[in-house]
Amino acid sequence: MPMRLWQVRRHWDLFARTDPLWAVLTTPGKEGNRWAVGEFFAVGQQETDAALAVILARLPDLGRRRALDFGCGVGRVTQALAGHFDHVTGVDLSAAMLDHARRHNRHGDRVDYRHNSAADLACFATGTFDLVFSVLTLQHVAPEYSRRYIADFIRVCASGGAVYFQITSRPVRPPHRSWYPPTLLKNAWRRLNAYLAFRPAMEMHSLPRADVEAVVRSAGGEIVLVDDGHGSGQDFESCVYLVRKP
Ligand SMILES: C[S@@+](CC[C@H](N)C(=O)[O-])C[C@H]1O[C@@H](n2cnc3c(N)ncnc32)[C@H](O)[C@@H]1O
């Protein structure tokens, strides 16, 4: 069984209490609280500015009032988005991650952080945000949840607004292996290893591109761009989707 949301939340709370920056960016050499805070947020700024350049090249008339960062963690991307939007909301299911995010906030009340442990975004009204943004988050929840969140990204997006999100689309077999364990088995293995080491676990899930596109279309979104060049580690193919809400 994949983790239920309450379990995902418990594990991310534990990551937040032990090694929060590495849990967000698992860069080799940075485990054990070795990220320098300035360097960590600078990476977020670079990545977010690059994503915004892609979005604005396709959708130059995008409104700049309100943005949502779904699965904001410690606010790495939320803070960067505040350089482009009047107001940014970061939402996360881990209250402990949000404690870090609030401590790192440099934009006063132009940024707010909201806790949401529900399997949807019912806490936000329809049509609220000019941009809904999410990276490195949907890949950690089972497809039954990611489908629902993607549909809700489009619901909470304003008409004429954009949704930009990343999700892993399929596991990739490493060249030296003749088979790849099914996701359920691989995640059970991750959880067992973490349990034996008294550490939290990070499950990985994927949603095939055709499924994502079907969810987007049935929620009323128009796909503007799909970029499959975003590997998530060596083990997964990962896609970035840019969607416009008519
Ligand atoms: C790898 S971190 C990425 C943080 C941020 N997006 C970034 O790139 O800096 C994943 C974050 O997603 C959050 N998360 C996982 N499942 C979530 C859910 N169902 N709803 C909201 N946040 C979730 C975790 O608590 C964690 O803070």
Short mmCIF file of C-alpha atoms and ligand atoms in Angstrom, two decimals, residues 5 8 12 23-24 40 69-74 76-77 91-94 97 116 118 135-137 140-141 149, ligand 1:
data_model
loop_
_atom_site.label_atom_id
_atom_site.label_comp_id
_atom_site.label_asym_id
_atom_site.label_seq_id
_atom_site.Cartn_x
_atom_site.Cartn_y
_atom_site.Cartn_z
CA LEU A 5 -1.57 11.36 3.39
CA VAL A 8 3.28 11.31 4.18
CA TRP A 12 7.85 15.10 6.10
CA ALA A 23 15.03 16.64 2.28
CA VAL A 24 14.02 19.34 -0.21
CA PHE A 40 20.14 26.76 -0.99
CA ASP A 69 3.39 27.42 -4.48
CA PHE A 70 2.00 23.94 -3.78
CA GLY A 71 4.25 21.77 -1.56
CA CYS A 72 6.33 24.81 -0.64
CA GLY A 73 8.57 23.09 1.93
CA VAL A 74 10.85 25.67 3.56
CA ARG A 76 12.74 27.89 -1.47
CA VAL A 77 10.51 28.62 -4.50
CA VAL A 91 0.96 25.64 1.02
CA ASP A 92 2.31 22.44 2.53
CA LEU A 93 1.00 19.45 4.45
CA SER A 94 3.91 19.53 6.92
CA MET A 97 8.29 22.53 7.17
CA ASN A 116 -3.26 21.96 4.32
CA ALA A 118 -6.42 17.55 2.90
CA VAL A 135 7.90 21.27 -8.26
CA LEU A 136 9.37 18.27 -6.42
CA THR A 137 6.09 17.57 -4.61
CA HIS A 140 5.96 12.06 -3.44
CA VAL A 141 2.25 11.23 -3.30
CA TYR A 149 -4.38 17.97 -6.87
C1 LIG B 1 11.01 17.86 -1.88
S1 LIG B 1 10.08 19.05 -0.99
C2 LIG B 1 9.94 20.32 -2.21
C3 LIG B 1 9.68 21.69 -1.63
C4 LIG B 1 9.56 22.82 -2.66
N1 LIG B 1 8.57 22.53 -3.68
C5 LIG B 1 10.89 23.12 -3.31
O1 LIG B 1 11.09 22.73 -4.47
O2 LIG B 1 11.73 23.73 -2.66
C6 LIG B 1 8.45 18.34 -0.96
C7 LIG B 1 7.47 19.11 -0.10
O3 LIG B 1 6.15 18.68 -0.44
C8 LIG B 1 5.38 18.60 0.71
N2 LIG B 1 4.24 17.75 0.44
C9 LIG B 1 4.22 16.41 0.24
N3 LIG B 1 2.95 16.00 0.02
C10 LIG B 1 2.17 17.10 0.05
C11 LIG B 1 0.76 17.32 -0.09
N4 LIG B 1 -0.06 16.32 -0.32
N5 LIG B 1 0.29 18.58 0.02
C12 LIG B 1 1.14 19.61 0.26
N6 LIG B 1 2.48 19.46 0.42
C13 LIG B 1 2.98 18.22 0.31
C14 LIG B 1 6.34 18.08 1.77
O4 LIG B 1 5.90 18.35 3.07
C15 LIG B 1 7.61 18.84 1.41
O5 LIG B 1 7.69 20.06 2.10
#
